[in-house]
Amino acid sequence: MKIAAYVDDNECLASPYHDGRLTVYDNTSGAWKPIRDVGLRIRADMRLADVKTAVRQAVAEMDGCSVFVSATTTGLVNAVLQEELGFHTWKSGGACLEQLDVVAAKEAELAATPPAPVPLEATAFGRKRCCGSQPAMLSPRRASAAPISLARGADGSSRVNLIEALENDASGNSRDVLWPILTEGAFSQLEILCAHVPRWFAGALEELVLEAEYRTVREGVLAVVSRKH
């Protein structure tokens, strides 16, 4: 089995948004051994398209690996791996080699368990492990979300943290949270902080005669929405 891990100079799992390297490990010999270091450098000022290109180029060098573990399961890197490239992504911490057997065991459990239907926006492949504890599957999100309040500026601009909203309300998905805000249109400019741009988002903007500019930030993507001129 092959597992790709993002690690720091101390061989501990790290976030792909921090300094480190992407290493592919293989246990064909009975023990985990690094077989390839892959170039992946993500900067906070990179454009959305450039991040996607960097991730795809890295995957092309992974020798068919489709499992990724790092210190986070949020952000654009994980979103591209999960939703566009079919990866299973895991969150863990501590020494990398100590976590690989645990991830492999959970992967075996997944392979032996029939998949349950989940909403499109559910974190179907999100896994979490803290040091000293077993990994736990994140619960699928249900199809409704409680309304959230917007942070409003004096100039009529508004801001919503979609990442925080979904973390605080496990019943939510991105469309349930954002659609009422977009259709109400009570903003001159709306900033949306999200781990990645939802697939339905571009179509919704077109339908509502809105447009957006995208900026890559450490947490993922900042979408700045305004009315088309």
GROMACS .gro file of C-alpha atoms in nm:
model
  229
    1MET     CA    1   0.000   0.000   0.000
    2LYS     CA    2   0.112   0.355  -0.069
    3ILE     CA    3   0.033   0.659   0.145
    4ALA     CA    4   0.142   1.015   0.071
    5ALA     CA    5   0.220   1.230   0.374
    6TYR     CA    6   0.309   1.595   0.416
    7VAL     CA    7   0.585   1.617   0.677
    8ASP     CA    8   0.818   1.875   0.827
    9ASP     CA    9   1.194   1.852   0.879
   10ASN     CA   10   1.138   1.646   1.196
   11GLU     CA   11   0.938   1.382   1.005
   12CYS     CA   12   0.619   1.493   1.180
   13LEU     CA   13   0.295   1.548   0.994
   14ALA     CA   14   0.244   1.910   0.890
   15SER     CA   15  -0.005   2.125   0.703
   16PRO     CA   16   0.061   2.158   0.328
   17TYR     CA   17   0.034   2.535   0.380
   18HIS     CA   18   0.349   2.532   0.596
   19ASP     CA   19   0.711   2.451   0.512
   20GLY     CA   20   0.763   2.081   0.455
   21ARG     CA   21   0.770   1.815   0.185
   22LEU     CA   22   0.537   1.560   0.035
   23THR     CA   23   0.667   1.203   0.071
   24VAL     CA   24   0.516   0.882  -0.063
   25TYR     CA   25   0.557   0.576   0.164
   26ASP     CA   26   0.518   0.209   0.071
   27ASN     CA   27   0.489  -0.098   0.297
   28THR     CA   28   0.528  -0.371   0.035
   29SER     CA   29   0.838  -0.495   0.218
   30GLY     CA   30   0.648  -0.524   0.547
   31ALA     CA   31   0.767  -0.192   0.685
   32TRP     CA   32   0.692   0.164   0.580
   33LYS     CA   33   0.967   0.311   0.366
   34PRO     CA   34   0.981   0.645   0.180
   35ILE     CA   35   0.997   0.578  -0.193
   36ARG     CA   36   0.958   0.926  -0.340
   37ASP     CA   37   0.967   1.292  -0.243
   38VAL     CA   38   0.726   1.500  -0.449
   39GLY     CA   39   0.757   1.870  -0.514
   40LEU     CA   40   0.460   2.059  -0.369
   41ARG     CA   41   0.489   2.419  -0.254
   42ILE     CA   42   0.171   2.611  -0.175
   43ARG     CA   43   0.194   2.982  -0.095
   44ALA     CA   44  -0.079   3.199   0.050
   45ASP     CA   45  -0.061   3.438  -0.247
   46MET     CA   46  -0.109   3.170  -0.514
   47ARG     CA   47  -0.408   3.195  -0.747
   48LEU     CA   48  -0.676   2.929  -0.731
   49ALA     CA   49  -0.581   2.791  -1.073
   50ASP     CA   50  -0.213   2.775  -0.975
   51VAL     CA   51  -0.291   2.577  -0.658
   52LYS     CA   52  -0.493   2.326  -0.860
   53THR     CA   53  -0.212   2.293  -1.115
   54ALA     CA   54   0.047   2.238  -0.841
   55VAL     CA   55  -0.164   1.967  -0.676
   56ARG     CA   56  -0.230   1.789  -1.005
   57GLN     CA   57   0.140   1.797  -1.094
   58ALA     CA   58   0.226   1.651  -0.755
   59VAL     CA   59  -0.029   1.370  -0.792
   60ALA     CA   60   0.118   1.280  -1.130
   61GLU     CA   61   0.444   1.195  -0.948
   62MET     CA   62   0.284   0.982  -0.672
   63ASP     CA   63   0.308   0.643  -0.846
   64GLY     CA   64  -0.066   0.581  -0.834
   65CYS     CA   65  -0.104   0.665  -0.464
   66SER     CA   66  -0.456   0.782  -0.367
   67VAL     CA   67  -0.432   0.822   0.011
   68PHE     CA   68  -0.304   1.142   0.171
   69VAL     CA   69  -0.240   1.227   0.536
   70SER     CA   70  -0.137   1.562   0.682
   71ALA     CA   71  -0.202   1.783   0.983
   72THR     CA   72  -0.528   1.919   0.835
   73THR     CA   73  -0.821   1.806   0.620
   74THR     CA   74  -0.936   2.159   0.534
   75GLY     CA   75  -0.818   2.396   0.265
   76LEU     CA   76  -0.794   2.391  -0.111
   77VAL     CA   77  -0.526   2.121  -0.135
   78ASN     CA   78  -0.746   1.864   0.040
   79ALA     CA   79  -1.054   1.979  -0.151
   80VAL     CA   80  -0.884   1.923  -0.488
   81LEU     CA   81  -0.749   1.585  -0.379
   82GLN     CA   82  -1.088   1.470  -0.249
   83GLU     CA   83  -1.339   1.612  -0.493
   84GLU     CA   84  -1.145   1.629  -0.818
   85LEU     CA   85  -0.887   1.351  -0.787
   86GLY     CA   86  -1.069   1.091  -0.575
   87PHE     CA   87  -0.824   1.080  -0.283
   88HIS     CA   88  -0.899   0.969   0.071
   89THR     CA   89  -0.752   1.239   0.298
   90TRP     CA   90  -0.677   1.198   0.667
   91LYS     CA   91  -0.584   1.434   0.949
   92SER     CA   92  -0.331   1.327   1.210
   93GLY     CA   93  -0.042   1.459   1.415
   94GLY     CA   94   0.293   1.356   1.554
   95ALA     CA   95   0.558   1.135   1.399
   96CYS     CA   96   0.454   1.031   1.051
   97LEU     CA   97   0.572   0.668   1.065
   98GLU     CA   98   0.367   0.610   1.381
   99GLN     CA   99   0.047   0.710   1.200
  100LEU     CA  100   0.078   0.519   0.874
  101ASP     CA  101  -0.030   0.179   1.014
  102VAL     CA  102  -0.337   0.343   1.168
  103VAL     CA  103  -0.434   0.506   0.840
  104ALA     CA  104  -0.378   0.179   0.654
  105ALA     CA  105  -0.603  -0.005   0.901
  106LYS     CA  106  -0.881   0.248   0.857
  107GLU     CA  107  -0.846   0.224   0.480
  108ALA     CA  108  -0.891  -0.152   0.509
  109GLU     CA  109  -1.205  -0.097   0.715
  110LEU     CA  110  -1.342   0.139   0.451
  111ALA     CA  111  -1.273  -0.111   0.175
  112ALA     CA  112  -1.467  -0.377   0.365
  113THR     CA  113  -1.765  -0.152   0.443
  114PRO     CA  114  -2.034  -0.081   0.180
  115PRO     CA  115  -2.046   0.297   0.118
  116ALA     CA  116  -2.345   0.479   0.266
  117PRO     CA  117  -2.513   0.750   0.055
  118VAL     CA  118  -2.420   1.099   0.176
  119PRO     CA  119  -2.496   1.453   0.051
  120LEU     CA  120  -2.260   1.597  -0.209
  121GLU     CA  121  -2.120   1.852   0.036
  122ALA     CA  122  -2.067   1.600   0.317
  123THR     CA  123  -1.705   1.552   0.419
  124ALA     CA  124  -1.715   1.194   0.296
  125PHE     CA  125  -1.341   1.139   0.319
  126GLY     CA  126  -1.260   1.359   0.619
  127ARG     CA  127  -1.075   1.166   0.887
  128LYS     CA  128  -0.935   1.300   1.210
  129ARG     CA  129  -0.681   1.166   1.454
  130CYS     CA  130  -0.522   1.331   1.753
  131CYS     CA  131  -0.197   1.206   1.903
  132GLY     CA  132  -0.257   0.909   2.129
  133SER     CA  133  -0.610   0.835   2.008
  134GLN     CA  134  -0.767   0.632   1.729
  135PRO     CA  135  -0.886   0.804   1.411
  136ALA     CA  136  -1.256   0.890   1.402
  137MET     CA  137  -1.478   0.930   1.099
  138LEU     CA  138  -1.645   1.268   1.074
  139SER     CA  139  -2.025   1.245   1.072
  140PRO     CA  140  -2.195   1.314   0.737
  141ARG     CA  141  -2.380   1.643   0.730
  142ARG     CA  142  -2.756   1.641   0.695
  143ALA     CA  143  -2.938   1.844   0.430
  144SER     CA  144  -3.032   2.155   0.627
  145ALA     CA  145  -2.852   2.430   0.814
  146ALA     CA  146  -2.943   2.687   1.074
  147PRO     CA  147  -2.935   3.049   0.952
  148ILE     CA  148  -2.612   3.232   1.028
  149SER     CA  149  -2.554   3.600   1.090
  150LEU     CA  150  -2.334   3.812   0.866
  151ALA     CA  151  -2.057   4.041   0.980
  152ARG     CA  152  -2.151   4.371   0.817
  153GLY     CA  153  -1.927   4.671   0.748
  154ALA     CA  154  -2.028   5.035   0.750
  155ASP     CA  155  -1.982   5.050   0.372
  156GLY     CA  156  -2.248   4.785   0.312
  157SER     CA  157  -2.002   4.501   0.264
  158SER     CA  158  -2.063   4.171   0.442
  159ARG     CA  159  -1.852   3.872   0.537
  160VAL     CA  160  -1.935   3.510   0.614
  161ASN     CA  161  -1.695   3.241   0.733
  162LEU     CA  162  -1.832   2.928   0.567
  163ILE     CA  163  -1.562   2.708   0.721
  164GLU     CA  164  -1.662   2.812   1.072
  165ALA     CA  165  -2.035   2.788   0.996
  166LEU     CA  166  -2.005   2.428   0.881
  167GLU     CA  167  -1.782   2.332   1.172
  168ASN     CA  168  -2.028   2.481   1.423
  169ASP     CA  169  -2.338   2.323   1.268
  170ALA     CA  170  -2.291   1.961   1.160
  171SER     CA  171  -2.633   1.967   0.987
  172GLY     CA  172  -2.522   2.223   0.731
  173ASN     CA  173  -2.388   2.214   0.379
  174SER     CA  174  -2.251   2.501   0.174
  175ARG     CA  175  -2.559   2.555  -0.041
  176ASP     CA  176  -2.796   2.563   0.255
  177VAL     CA  177  -2.577   2.823   0.425
  178LEU     CA  178  -2.498   3.048   0.128
  179TRP     CA  179  -2.805   3.031  -0.097
  180PRO     CA  180  -3.035   3.235   0.132
  181ILE     CA  181  -2.765   3.501   0.168
  182LEU     CA  182  -2.703   3.523  -0.205
  183THR     CA  183  -3.071   3.533  -0.300
  184GLU     CA  184  -3.156   3.794  -0.036
  185GLY     CA  185  -2.889   4.016  -0.187
  186ALA     CA  186  -2.864   4.247   0.114
  187PHE     CA  187  -2.502   4.338   0.047
  188SER     CA  188  -2.296   4.559  -0.180
  189GLN     CA  189  -2.002   4.319  -0.156
  190LEU     CA  190  -1.992   3.979   0.012
  191GLU     CA  191  -1.671   3.808   0.124
  192ILE     CA  192  -1.701   3.432   0.168
  193LEU     CA  193  -1.418   3.242   0.338
  194CYS     CA  194  -1.435   2.877   0.235
  195ALA     CA  195  -1.209   2.573   0.229
  196HIS     CA  196  -1.277   2.546  -0.146
  197VAL     CA  197  -1.520   2.686  -0.400
  198PRO     CA  198  -1.835   2.466  -0.402
  199ARG     CA  199  -1.918   2.306  -0.737
  200TRP     CA  200  -2.263   2.469  -0.751
  201PHE     CA  201  -2.130   2.820  -0.680
  202ALA     CA  202  -2.046   2.943  -1.033
  203GLY     CA  203  -2.387   2.842  -1.167
  204ALA     CA  204  -2.562   3.016  -0.879
  205LEU     CA  205  -2.373   3.339  -0.941
  206GLU     CA  206  -2.471   3.332  -1.308
  207GLU     CA  207  -2.835   3.270  -1.219
  208LEU     CA  208  -2.839   3.558  -0.970
  209VAL     CA  209  -2.644   3.798  -1.198
  210LEU     CA  210  -2.351   3.811  -0.957
  211GLU     CA  211  -1.977   3.778  -1.011
  212ALA     CA  212  -1.684   3.688  -0.788
  213GLU     CA  213  -1.312   3.733  -0.759
  214TYR     CA  214  -1.113   3.459  -0.587
  215ARG     CA  215  -0.808   3.491  -0.366
  216THR     CA  216  -0.608   3.200  -0.225
  217VAL     CA  217  -0.560   3.237   0.151
  218ARG     CA  218  -0.410   3.011   0.417
  219GLU     CA  219  -0.751   2.871   0.516
  220GLY     CA  220  -0.851   2.800   0.156
  221VAL     CA  221  -1.024   3.052  -0.072
  222LEU     CA  222  -1.174   3.398  -0.020
  223ALA     CA  223  -1.454   3.464  -0.271
  224VAL     CA  224  -1.547   3.831  -0.308
  225VAL     CA  225  -1.898   3.851  -0.454
  226SER     CA  226  -2.056   4.161  -0.608
  227ARG     CA  227  -2.326   4.246  -0.862
  228LYS     CA  228  -2.242   4.236  -1.230
  229HIS     CA  229  -2.206   4.580  -1.385
   0.00000   0.00000   0.00000
